[in-house]
Amino acid sequence: MKIICTALTLLTLLFSGFSVATENESNSLATFIEKKHRFYAFREKIDLPIIPTRDEIEEALTGDIIVKKGESPSTGLYYVWAAKIMDVDIVNLWLTLLDREHYDQILPNISESFISKQFDQHFYSYNVLDAPLISTRHQVLDAAVSPLLYAKSGSSMWEHFWHLAPEINTQIKDALSQNKLENTTLKDLKDAVAIRHHDGAWLIFSLPDGRTWAESYSMNNPGGNIPEWILRKVASTATKKTINAYETWATNNVIAHINNEHAIMLSPDGKWMPPTEILKKHSK
């Protein structure tokens, strides 16, 4: 009996120690994530500087996707901010986020996606969005990265951000004149609605345990006559589906997808290079 009690006591101490160790590890990661957000001042200036609270970080550490929603005081538009800790390598996620030539393969409801113009540290990306029960939407985004944040954070924080391209109707017309459509036709897009406003960003960084903190921000006006209450109702669900789609591609498809013939991409330091070179440069 004494042996049994001793064994039970030992097991209790062992599991108690494991619990304390797990809690300490979680607290350490939460503190690490909090400290990383000190570099927020070097990010692309978005409408609302949303920084997660300690409670939200701890919720994300449980595996949940955390979501914040609200109305911008400056534009009156609805925004969605979300974060998830992904069990993927940061470079695999980056190669997924920047592969706008293939968003039609990565994301639900995007039927067409290609780069229409390429500049020094940014590019224009044309997208066609097909969602249930609403008219087809299309847009051209001015997409870029943040070399300043990358440098100031010691190359640890990577940001991809975008705004609606200027003179949007002209840019859409120019994109469609390039004969790059693969899954739709000009006839299909005859009545497509141009998105009126779209700002967004991804901020990602590696955690000490090898996982990746990923947070997204989006504020848009899809145009047309979609009731505001519908947009607000589907915002959280749509955002979570999008985040999970990126994670799935980064986990299962991205390495097989990139090869020496893949188009060049922007690396987090703002340089254009083949994705295989980005992988080689930033892999651990």
PDB file of C-alpha atoms in Angstrom:
ATOM      1  CA  MET A   1       0.000   0.000   0.000  1.00  0.00           C
ATOM      2  CA  LYS A   2       2.852   2.324   0.881  1.00  0.00           C
ATOM      3  CA  ILE A   3       4.461   1.630  -2.517  1.00  0.00           C
ATOM      4  CA  ILE A   4       1.199   2.461  -4.307  1.00  0.00           C
ATOM      5  CA  CYS A   5       0.818   5.744  -2.395  1.00  0.00           C
ATOM      6  CA  THR A   6       4.404   6.648  -3.140  1.00  0.00           C
ATOM      7  CA  ALA A   7       3.863   5.937  -6.835  1.00  0.00           C
ATOM      8  CA  LEU A   8       0.694   8.039  -6.895  1.00  0.00           C
ATOM      9  CA  THR A   9       2.493  10.870  -5.152  1.00  0.00           C
ATOM     10  CA  LEU A  10       5.318  10.681  -7.696  1.00  0.00           C
ATOM     11  CA  LEU A  11       2.859  10.718 -10.599  1.00  0.00           C
ATOM     12  CA  THR A  12       1.034  13.701  -9.083  1.00  0.00           C
ATOM     13  CA  LEU A  13       4.293  15.604  -8.741  1.00  0.00           C
ATOM     14  CA  LEU A  14       5.314  14.725 -12.278  1.00  0.00           C
ATOM     15  CA  PHE A  15       2.029  15.874 -13.811  1.00  0.00           C
ATOM     16  CA  SER A  16       2.002  18.942 -11.589  1.00  0.00           C
ATOM     17  CA  GLY A  17       5.468  19.797 -12.815  1.00  0.00           C
ATOM     18  CA  PHE A  18       4.370  19.257 -16.419  1.00  0.00           C
ATOM     19  CA  SER A  19       1.424  21.598 -15.871  1.00  0.00           C
ATOM     20  CA  VAL A  20       3.628  24.295 -14.401  1.00  0.00           C
ATOM     21  CA  ALA A  21       6.143  23.904 -17.220  1.00  0.00           C
ATOM     22  CA  THR A  22       3.393  24.162 -19.831  1.00  0.00           C
ATOM     23  CA  GLU A  23       1.970  27.258 -18.158  1.00  0.00           C
ATOM     24  CA  ASN A  24       5.405  28.861 -17.933  1.00  0.00           C
ATOM     25  CA  GLU A  25       6.036  28.109 -21.609  1.00  0.00           C
ATOM     26  CA  SER A  26       2.703  29.685 -22.551  1.00  0.00           C
ATOM     27  CA  ASN A  27       3.466  32.787 -20.470  1.00  0.00           C
ATOM     28  CA  SER A  28       6.893  33.039 -22.097  1.00  0.00           C
ATOM     29  CA  LEU A  29       5.386  32.864 -25.598  1.00  0.00           C
ATOM     30  CA  ALA A  30       2.728  35.431 -24.724  1.00  0.00           C
ATOM     31  CA  THR A  31       5.423  37.811 -23.466  1.00  0.00           C
ATOM     32  CA  PHE A  32       7.478  37.191 -26.616  1.00  0.00           C
ATOM     33  CA  ILE A  33       4.493  38.075 -28.815  1.00  0.00           C
ATOM     34  CA  GLU A  34       3.756  41.204 -26.760  1.00  0.00           C
ATOM     35  CA  LYS A  35       7.346  42.404 -27.107  1.00  0.00           C
ATOM     36  CA  LYS A  36       7.323  41.849 -30.872  1.00  0.00           C
ATOM     37  CA  HIS A  37       4.504  44.368 -31.220  1.00  0.00           C
ATOM     38  CA  ARG A  38       6.869  47.088 -30.001  1.00  0.00           C
ATOM     39  CA  PHE A  39       7.931  47.353 -33.642  1.00  0.00           C
ATOM     40  CA  TYR A  40       4.415  48.343 -34.667  1.00  0.00           C
ATOM     41  CA  ALA A  41       5.548  51.944 -35.285  1.00  0.00           C
ATOM     42  CA  PHE A  42       7.547  50.768 -38.312  1.00  0.00           C
ATOM     43  CA  ARG A  43       4.599  49.080 -39.998  1.00  0.00           C
ATOM     44  CA  GLU A  44       2.762  50.405 -43.026  1.00  0.00           C
ATOM     45  CA  LYS A  45       0.334  52.978 -41.631  1.00  0.00           C
ATOM     46  CA  ILE A  46      -3.083  51.359 -41.602  1.00  0.00           C
ATOM     47  CA  ASP A  47      -6.291  53.024 -40.549  1.00  0.00           C
ATOM     48  CA  LEU A  48      -6.378  51.521 -37.067  1.00  0.00           C
ATOM     49  CA  PRO A  49      -3.242  50.463 -35.167  1.00  0.00           C
ATOM     50  CA  ILE A  50      -4.704  47.270 -33.704  1.00  0.00           C
ATOM     51  CA  ILE A  51      -2.456  45.589 -31.153  1.00  0.00           C
ATOM     52  CA  PRO A  52      -3.666  42.376 -29.469  1.00  0.00           C
ATOM     53  CA  THR A  53      -4.204  42.374 -25.720  1.00  0.00           C
ATOM     54  CA  ARG A  54      -2.542  39.856 -23.412  1.00  0.00           C
ATOM     55  CA  ASP A  55      -5.845  37.980 -23.062  1.00  0.00           C
ATOM     56  CA  GLU A  56      -6.227  37.770 -26.851  1.00  0.00           C
ATOM     57  CA  ILE A  57      -2.679  36.504 -27.248  1.00  0.00           C
ATOM     58  CA  GLU A  58      -3.299  33.818 -24.639  1.00  0.00           C
ATOM     59  CA  GLU A  59      -6.504  32.850 -26.432  1.00  0.00           C
ATOM     60  CA  ALA A  60      -4.547  32.492 -29.682  1.00  0.00           C
ATOM     61  CA  LEU A  61      -2.051  30.259 -27.875  1.00  0.00           C
ATOM     62  CA  THR A  62      -4.893  27.773 -27.289  1.00  0.00           C
ATOM     63  CA  GLY A  63      -5.214  27.352 -31.060  1.00  0.00           C
ATOM     64  CA  ASP A  64      -8.215  29.606 -31.619  1.00  0.00           C
ATOM     65  CA  ILE A  65      -8.455  32.243 -34.337  1.00  0.00           C
ATOM     66  CA  ILE A  66      -9.084  35.544 -32.571  1.00  0.00           C
ATOM     67  CA  VAL A  67     -11.188  38.147 -34.375  1.00  0.00           C
ATOM     68  CA  LYS A  68     -11.867  41.839 -33.761  1.00  0.00           C
ATOM     69  CA  LYS A  69     -14.440  43.765 -35.765  1.00  0.00           C
ATOM     70  CA  GLY A  70     -15.536  47.374 -35.797  1.00  0.00           C
ATOM     71  CA  GLU A  71     -16.131  50.573 -37.696  1.00  0.00           C
ATOM     72  CA  SER A  72     -13.315  52.879 -38.697  1.00  0.00           C
ATOM     73  CA  PRO A  73     -13.816  56.368 -37.217  1.00  0.00           C
ATOM     74  CA  SER A  74     -12.091  57.971 -40.216  1.00  0.00           C
ATOM     75  CA  THR A  75     -13.830  56.155 -43.094  1.00  0.00           C
ATOM     76  CA  GLY A  76     -16.952  54.688 -41.488  1.00  0.00           C
ATOM     77  CA  LEU A  77     -16.106  51.381 -43.173  1.00  0.00           C
ATOM     78  CA  TYR A  78     -16.231  48.031 -41.412  1.00  0.00           C
ATOM     79  CA  TYR A  79     -12.908  46.367 -40.596  1.00  0.00           C
ATOM     80  CA  VAL A  80     -11.893  42.876 -39.496  1.00  0.00           C
ATOM     81  CA  TRP A  81      -8.653  42.057 -37.667  1.00  0.00           C
ATOM     82  CA  ALA A  82      -7.737  38.461 -36.925  1.00  0.00           C
ATOM     83  CA  ALA A  83      -4.783  36.422 -35.678  1.00  0.00           C
ATOM     84  CA  LYS A  84      -3.798  32.784 -35.496  1.00  0.00           C
ATOM     85  CA  ILE A  85      -0.723  30.860 -34.432  1.00  0.00           C
ATOM     86  CA  MET A  86       0.004  28.541 -37.349  1.00  0.00           C
ATOM     87  CA  ASP A  87       2.016  25.348 -37.214  1.00  0.00           C
ATOM     88  CA  VAL A  88       3.901  26.288 -40.390  1.00  0.00           C
ATOM     89  CA  ASP A  89       7.327  27.704 -41.169  1.00  0.00           C
ATOM     90  CA  ILE A  90       7.290  31.462 -41.715  1.00  0.00           C
ATOM     91  CA  VAL A  91       8.880  31.286 -45.175  1.00  0.00           C
ATOM     92  CA  ASN A  92       6.265  28.768 -46.383  1.00  0.00           C
ATOM     93  CA  LEU A  93       3.517  31.126 -45.231  1.00  0.00           C
ATOM     94  CA  TRP A  94       5.226  34.108 -46.875  1.00  0.00           C
ATOM     95  CA  LEU A  95       5.506  32.280 -50.205  1.00  0.00           C
ATOM     96  CA  THR A  96       1.781  31.546 -49.951  1.00  0.00           C
ATOM     97  CA  LEU A  97       0.723  35.111 -49.114  1.00  0.00           C
ATOM     98  CA  LEU A  98       2.842  36.671 -51.882  1.00  0.00           C
ATOM     99  CA  ASP A  99       1.823  34.202 -54.581  1.00  0.00           C
ATOM    100  CA  ARG A 100      -0.956  36.416 -55.928  1.00  0.00           C
ATOM    101  CA  GLU A 101      -0.507  34.871 -59.368  1.00  0.00           C
ATOM    102  CA  HIS A 102      -2.166  31.749 -57.940  1.00  0.00           C
ATOM    103  CA  TYR A 103      -4.725  33.026 -55.432  1.00  0.00           C
ATOM    104  CA  ASP A 104      -7.379  31.318 -57.567  1.00  0.00           C
ATOM    105  CA  GLN A 105      -5.827  28.011 -56.440  1.00  0.00           C
ATOM    106  CA  ILE A 106      -5.265  29.032 -52.827  1.00  0.00           C
ATOM    107  CA  LEU A 107      -8.399  30.901 -51.755  1.00  0.00           C
ATOM    108  CA  PRO A 108     -12.109  30.138 -51.927  1.00  0.00           C
ATOM    109  CA  ASN A 109     -14.256  32.469 -54.049  1.00  0.00           C
ATOM    110  CA  ILE A 110     -11.351  33.867 -56.100  1.00  0.00           C
ATOM    111  CA  SER A 111     -11.737  32.650 -59.659  1.00  0.00           C
ATOM    112  CA  GLU A 112      -9.024  34.753 -61.318  1.00  0.00           C
ATOM    113  CA  SER A 113      -5.800  36.311 -60.087  1.00  0.00           C
ATOM    114  CA  PHE A 114      -2.693  37.656 -61.775  1.00  0.00           C
ATOM    115  CA  ILE A 115      -0.092  40.415 -61.494  1.00  0.00           C
ATOM    116  CA  SER A 116      -0.902  43.147 -64.006  1.00  0.00           C
ATOM    117  CA  LYS A 117       2.020  45.515 -63.308  1.00  0.00           C
ATOM    118  CA  GLN A 118       5.335  45.142 -61.516  1.00  0.00           C
ATOM    119  CA  PHE A 119       7.336  47.969 -59.926  1.00  0.00           C
ATOM    120  CA  ASP A 120      10.466  48.255 -57.776  1.00  0.00           C
ATOM    121  CA  GLN A 121       9.024  47.237 -54.388  1.00  0.00           C
ATOM    122  CA  HIS A 122       5.330  46.778 -55.183  1.00  0.00           C
ATOM    123  CA  PHE A 123       2.980  45.439 -57.841  1.00  0.00           C
ATOM    124  CA  TYR A 124      -0.608  45.580 -59.099  1.00  0.00           C
ATOM    125  CA  SER A 125      -2.695  42.458 -58.623  1.00  0.00           C
ATOM    126  CA  TYR A 126      -5.972  41.835 -60.482  1.00  0.00           C
ATOM    127  CA  ASN A 127      -8.581  39.578 -58.833  1.00  0.00           C
ATOM    128  CA  VAL A 128     -12.038  38.298 -59.691  1.00  0.00           C
ATOM    129  CA  LEU A 129     -14.192  37.376 -56.691  1.00  0.00           C
ATOM    130  CA  ASP A 130     -17.174  35.064 -57.039  1.00  0.00           C
ATOM    131  CA  ALA A 131     -19.170  34.705 -53.831  1.00  0.00           C
ATOM    132  CA  PRO A 132     -22.575  33.020 -53.403  1.00  0.00           C
ATOM    133  CA  LEU A 133     -25.696  35.150 -53.914  1.00  0.00           C
ATOM    134  CA  ILE A 134     -23.916  38.327 -55.036  1.00  0.00           C
ATOM    135  CA  SER A 135     -22.685  39.694 -58.363  1.00  0.00           C
ATOM    136  CA  THR A 136     -19.113  39.075 -59.454  1.00  0.00           C
ATOM    137  CA  ARG A 137     -16.622  41.607 -58.079  1.00  0.00           C
ATOM    138  CA  HIS A 138     -13.212  42.521 -59.413  1.00  0.00           C
ATOM    139  CA  GLN A 139     -10.386  44.779 -58.304  1.00  0.00           C
ATOM    140  CA  VAL A 140      -6.788  45.817 -58.822  1.00  0.00           C
ATOM    141  CA  LEU A 141      -4.744  46.070 -55.642  1.00  0.00           C
ATOM    142  CA  ASP A 142      -1.484  47.943 -55.167  1.00  0.00           C
ATOM    143  CA  ALA A 143       0.400  45.337 -53.104  1.00  0.00           C
ATOM    144  CA  ALA A 144       3.743  45.784 -51.371  1.00  0.00           C
ATOM    145  CA  VAL A 145       5.999  44.717 -48.499  1.00  0.00           C
ATOM    146  CA  SER A 146       7.697  46.630 -45.674  1.00  0.00           C
ATOM    147  CA  PRO A 147      11.525  46.620 -45.870  1.00  0.00           C
ATOM    148  CA  LEU A 148      11.624  49.187 -43.039  1.00  0.00           C
ATOM    149  CA  LEU A 149       9.841  46.898 -40.574  1.00  0.00           C
ATOM    150  CA  TYR A 150      11.989  43.992 -41.738  1.00  0.00           C
ATOM    151  CA  ALA A 151      15.182  45.981 -41.060  1.00  0.00           C
ATOM    152  CA  LYS A 152      14.115  47.579 -37.772  1.00  0.00           C
ATOM    153  CA  SER A 153      12.984  44.240 -36.329  1.00  0.00           C
ATOM    154  CA  GLY A 154      16.273  42.545 -37.150  1.00  0.00           C
ATOM    155  CA  SER A 155      14.678  40.745 -40.130  1.00  0.00           C
ATOM    156  CA  SER A 156      12.206  38.957 -37.856  1.00  0.00           C
ATOM    157  CA  MET A 157       8.911  40.697 -38.713  1.00  0.00           C
ATOM    158  CA  TRP A 158       7.506  40.399 -42.227  1.00  0.00           C
ATOM    159  CA  GLU A 159       4.645  42.503 -43.576  1.00  0.00           C
ATOM    160  CA  HIS A 160       2.637  42.317 -46.784  1.00  0.00           C
ATOM    161  CA  PHE A 161       0.089  45.106 -47.289  1.00  0.00           C
ATOM    162  CA  TRP A 162      -2.170  46.491 -50.005  1.00  0.00           C
ATOM    163  CA  HIS A 163      -4.520  49.299 -51.013  1.00  0.00           C
ATOM    164  CA  LEU A 164      -6.887  49.691 -53.910  1.00  0.00           C
ATOM    165  CA  ALA A 165      -4.870  50.821 -56.932  1.00  0.00           C
ATOM    166  CA  PRO A 166      -5.340  54.459 -58.032  1.00  0.00           C
ATOM    167  CA  GLU A 167      -7.662  55.143 -60.982  1.00  0.00           C
ATOM    168  CA  ILE A 168      -9.237  51.755 -60.381  1.00  0.00           C
ATOM    169  CA  ASN A 169     -11.394  51.611 -63.526  1.00  0.00           C
ATOM    170  CA  THR A 170      -8.408  52.421 -65.718  1.00  0.00           C
ATOM    171  CA  GLN A 171      -6.321  49.755 -63.981  1.00  0.00           C
ATOM    172  CA  ILE A 172      -9.054  47.135 -64.393  1.00  0.00           C
ATOM    173  CA  LYS A 173      -9.343  47.977 -68.089  1.00  0.00           C
ATOM    174  CA  ASP A 174      -5.570  47.725 -68.480  1.00  0.00           C
ATOM    175  CA  ALA A 175      -5.465  44.360 -66.662  1.00  0.00           C
ATOM    176  CA  LEU A 176      -8.213  42.895 -68.833  1.00  0.00           C
ATOM    177  CA  SER A 177      -6.417  44.025 -72.005  1.00  0.00           C
ATOM    178  CA  GLN A 178      -3.463  41.757 -71.168  1.00  0.00           C
ATOM    179  CA  ASN A 179      -5.251  38.515 -72.158  1.00  0.00           C
ATOM    180  CA  LYS A 180      -4.236  36.765 -68.932  1.00  0.00           C
ATOM    181  CA  LEU A 181      -7.683  35.443 -67.967  1.00  0.00           C
ATOM    182  CA  GLU A 182      -7.623  31.678 -67.466  1.00  0.00           C
ATOM    183  CA  ASN A 183     -10.872  30.756 -65.708  1.00  0.00           C
ATOM    184  CA  THR A 184     -13.255  33.496 -66.830  1.00  0.00           C
ATOM    185  CA  THR A 185     -13.995  35.437 -70.013  1.00  0.00           C
ATOM    186  CA  LEU A 186     -14.504  39.106 -70.780  1.00  0.00           C
ATOM    187  CA  LYS A 187     -18.166  38.269 -71.353  1.00  0.00           C
ATOM    188  CA  ASP A 188     -18.386  36.822 -67.824  1.00  0.00           C
ATOM    189  CA  LEU A 189     -17.035  40.107 -66.473  1.00  0.00           C
ATOM    190  CA  LYS A 190     -19.285  42.410 -68.493  1.00  0.00           C
ATOM    191  CA  ASP A 191     -21.465  43.190 -65.446  1.00  0.00           C
ATOM    192  CA  ALA A 192     -18.789  42.724 -62.761  1.00  0.00           C
ATOM    193  CA  VAL A 193     -18.800  45.331 -59.990  1.00  0.00           C
ATOM    194  CA  ALA A 194     -15.564  47.172 -59.213  1.00  0.00           C
ATOM    195  CA  ILE A 195     -14.669  47.065 -55.521  1.00  0.00           C
ATOM    196  CA  ARG A 196     -14.706  50.615 -54.140  1.00  0.00           C
ATOM    197  CA  HIS A 197     -12.285  50.387 -51.223  1.00  0.00           C
ATOM    198  CA  HIS A 198      -9.848  47.744 -50.010  1.00  0.00           C
ATOM    199  CA  ASP A 199      -7.029  48.161 -47.512  1.00  0.00           C
ATOM    200  CA  GLY A 200      -5.346  45.244 -45.812  1.00  0.00           C
ATOM    201  CA  ALA A 201      -2.187  43.732 -44.395  1.00  0.00           C
ATOM    202  CA  TRP A 202      -0.546  40.572 -43.109  1.00  0.00           C
ATOM    203  CA  LEU A 203       2.007  40.674 -40.296  1.00  0.00           C
ATOM    204  CA  ILE A 204       3.898  37.456 -39.551  1.00  0.00           C
ATOM    205  CA  PHE A 205       6.829  36.435 -37.355  1.00  0.00           C
ATOM    206  CA  SER A 206       8.343  33.203 -36.062  1.00  0.00           C
ATOM    207  CA  LEU A 207       7.863  32.023 -32.491  1.00  0.00           C
ATOM    208  CA  PRO A 208      10.654  30.337 -30.500  1.00  0.00           C
ATOM    209  CA  ASP A 209       8.873  26.970 -30.824  1.00  0.00           C
ATOM    210  CA  GLY A 210       8.950  27.131 -34.636  1.00  0.00           C
ATOM    211  CA  ARG A 211       5.341  28.107 -35.196  1.00  0.00           C
ATOM    212  CA  THR A 212       4.306  31.371 -36.851  1.00  0.00           C
ATOM    213  CA  TRP A 213       2.223  34.217 -35.469  1.00  0.00           C
ATOM    214  CA  ALA A 214       0.023  35.499 -38.303  1.00  0.00           C
ATOM    215  CA  GLU A 215      -2.317  38.474 -38.096  1.00  0.00           C
ATOM    216  CA  SER A 216      -4.420  39.999 -40.840  1.00  0.00           C
ATOM    217  CA  TYR A 217      -6.310  43.251 -41.261  1.00  0.00           C
ATOM    218  CA  SER A 218      -8.884  44.103 -43.898  1.00  0.00           C
ATOM    219  CA  MET A 219     -11.210  47.035 -44.495  1.00  0.00           C
ATOM    220  CA  ASN A 220     -13.218  47.210 -47.688  1.00  0.00           C
ATOM    221  CA  ASN A 221     -16.302  48.371 -49.494  1.00  0.00           C
ATOM    222  CA  PRO A 222     -17.293  45.708 -52.040  1.00  0.00           C
ATOM    223  CA  GLY A 223     -19.451  48.112 -54.062  1.00  0.00           C
ATOM    224  CA  GLY A 224     -22.932  47.426 -55.352  1.00  0.00           C
ATOM    225  CA  ASN A 225     -25.957  47.211 -53.090  1.00  0.00           C
ATOM    226  CA  ILE A 226     -25.028  44.563 -50.541  1.00  0.00           C
ATOM    227  CA  PRO A 227     -26.766  45.408 -47.236  1.00  0.00           C
ATOM    228  CA  GLU A 228     -24.311  46.367 -44.495  1.00  0.00           C
ATOM    229  CA  TRP A 229     -25.809  43.853 -42.046  1.00  0.00           C
ATOM    230  CA  ILE A 230     -24.979  40.979 -44.407  1.00  0.00           C
ATOM    231  CA  LEU A 231     -21.354  42.079 -44.667  1.00  0.00           C
ATOM    232  CA  ARG A 232     -21.053  42.259 -40.896  1.00  0.00           C
ATOM    233  CA  LYS A 233     -22.754  38.922 -40.387  1.00  0.00           C
ATOM    234  CA  VAL A 234     -20.395  36.979 -42.658  1.00  0.00           C
ATOM    235  CA  ALA A 235     -17.189  38.877 -41.815  1.00  0.00           C
ATOM    236  CA  SER A 236     -15.882  36.589 -39.052  1.00  0.00           C
ATOM    237  CA  THR A 237     -16.698  33.342 -40.829  1.00  0.00           C
ATOM    238  CA  ALA A 238     -15.223  34.518 -44.139  1.00  0.00           C
ATOM    239  CA  THR A 239     -12.043  35.737 -42.439  1.00  0.00           C
ATOM    240  CA  LYS A 240     -11.523  32.432 -40.618  1.00  0.00           C
ATOM    241  CA  LYS A 241     -12.053  30.455 -43.836  1.00  0.00           C
ATOM    242  CA  THR A 242      -9.496  32.629 -45.610  1.00  0.00           C
ATOM    243  CA  ILE A 243      -6.907  32.250 -42.845  1.00  0.00           C
ATOM    244  CA  ASN A 244      -7.368  28.478 -42.796  1.00  0.00           C
ATOM    245  CA  ALA A 245      -7.051  28.325 -46.596  1.00  0.00           C
ATOM    246  CA  TYR A 246      -3.682  30.111 -46.466  1.00  0.00           C
ATOM    247  CA  GLU A 247      -2.506  27.786 -43.685  1.00  0.00           C
ATOM    248  CA  THR A 248      -3.595  24.673 -45.596  1.00  0.00           C
ATOM    249  CA  TRP A 249      -1.717  25.752 -48.743  1.00  0.00           C
ATOM    250  CA  ALA A 250       1.397  26.696 -46.751  1.00  0.00           C
ATOM    251  CA  THR A 251       1.320  23.318 -45.018  1.00  0.00           C
ATOM    252  CA  ASN A 252       0.480  21.001 -47.896  1.00  0.00           C
ATOM    253  CA  ASN A 253       1.132  22.624 -51.258  1.00  0.00           C
ATOM    254  CA  VAL A 254       3.566  25.506 -51.384  1.00  0.00           C
ATOM    255  CA  ILE A 255       6.867  23.590 -51.546  1.00  0.00           C
ATOM    256  CA  ALA A 256       5.634  21.328 -54.328  1.00  0.00           C
ATOM    257  CA  HIS A 257       4.161  24.338 -56.116  1.00  0.00           C
ATOM    258  CA  ILE A 258       7.246  26.525 -56.364  1.00  0.00           C
ATOM    259  CA  ASN A 259       9.983  25.567 -58.791  1.00  0.00           C
ATOM    260  CA  ASN A 260      12.621  27.165 -60.969  1.00  0.00           C
ATOM    261  CA  GLU A 261       9.992  28.209 -63.523  1.00  0.00           C
ATOM    262  CA  HIS A 262       7.777  30.021 -61.011  1.00  0.00           C
ATOM    263  CA  ALA A 263       7.531  33.785 -61.432  1.00  0.00           C
ATOM    264  CA  ILE A 264       9.660  35.934 -59.141  1.00  0.00           C
ATOM    265  CA  MET A 265       8.133  37.243 -55.899  1.00  0.00           C
ATOM    266  CA  LEU A 266       8.855  40.013 -53.425  1.00  0.00           C
ATOM    267  CA  SER A 267      10.906  38.833 -50.472  1.00  0.00           C
ATOM    268  CA  PRO A 268      10.260  40.420 -47.054  1.00  0.00           C
ATOM    269  CA  ASP A 269      13.219  42.774 -47.533  1.00  0.00           C
ATOM    270  CA  GLY A 270      11.612  44.231 -50.670  1.00  0.00           C
ATOM    271  CA  LYS A 271      13.735  42.462 -53.293  1.00  0.00           C
ATOM    272  CA  TRP A 272      12.329  40.534 -56.252  1.00  0.00           C
ATOM    273  CA  MET A 273      13.685  37.000 -56.524  1.00  0.00           C
ATOM    274  CA  PRO A 274      12.622  33.465 -57.458  1.00  0.00           C
ATOM    275  CA  PRO A 275      10.644  31.793 -54.668  1.00  0.00           C
ATOM    276  CA  THR A 276      13.237  29.024 -54.475  1.00  0.00           C
ATOM    277  CA  GLU A 277      15.838  31.694 -53.593  1.00  0.00           C
ATOM    278  CA  ILE A 278      13.535  33.189 -50.943  1.00  0.00           C
ATOM    279  CA  LEU A 279      13.155  29.707 -49.480  1.00  0.00           C
ATOM    280  CA  LYS A 280      16.906  29.137 -49.504  1.00  0.00           C
ATOM    281  CA  LYS A 281      17.671  32.526 -47.957  1.00  0.00           C
ATOM    282  CA  HIS A 282      15.185  32.374 -45.112  1.00  0.00           C
ATOM    283  CA  SER A 283      14.851  28.675 -44.267  1.00  0.00           C
ATOM    284  CA  LYS A 284      16.216  27.688 -40.880  1.00  0.00           C
TER     285      LYS A 284
END
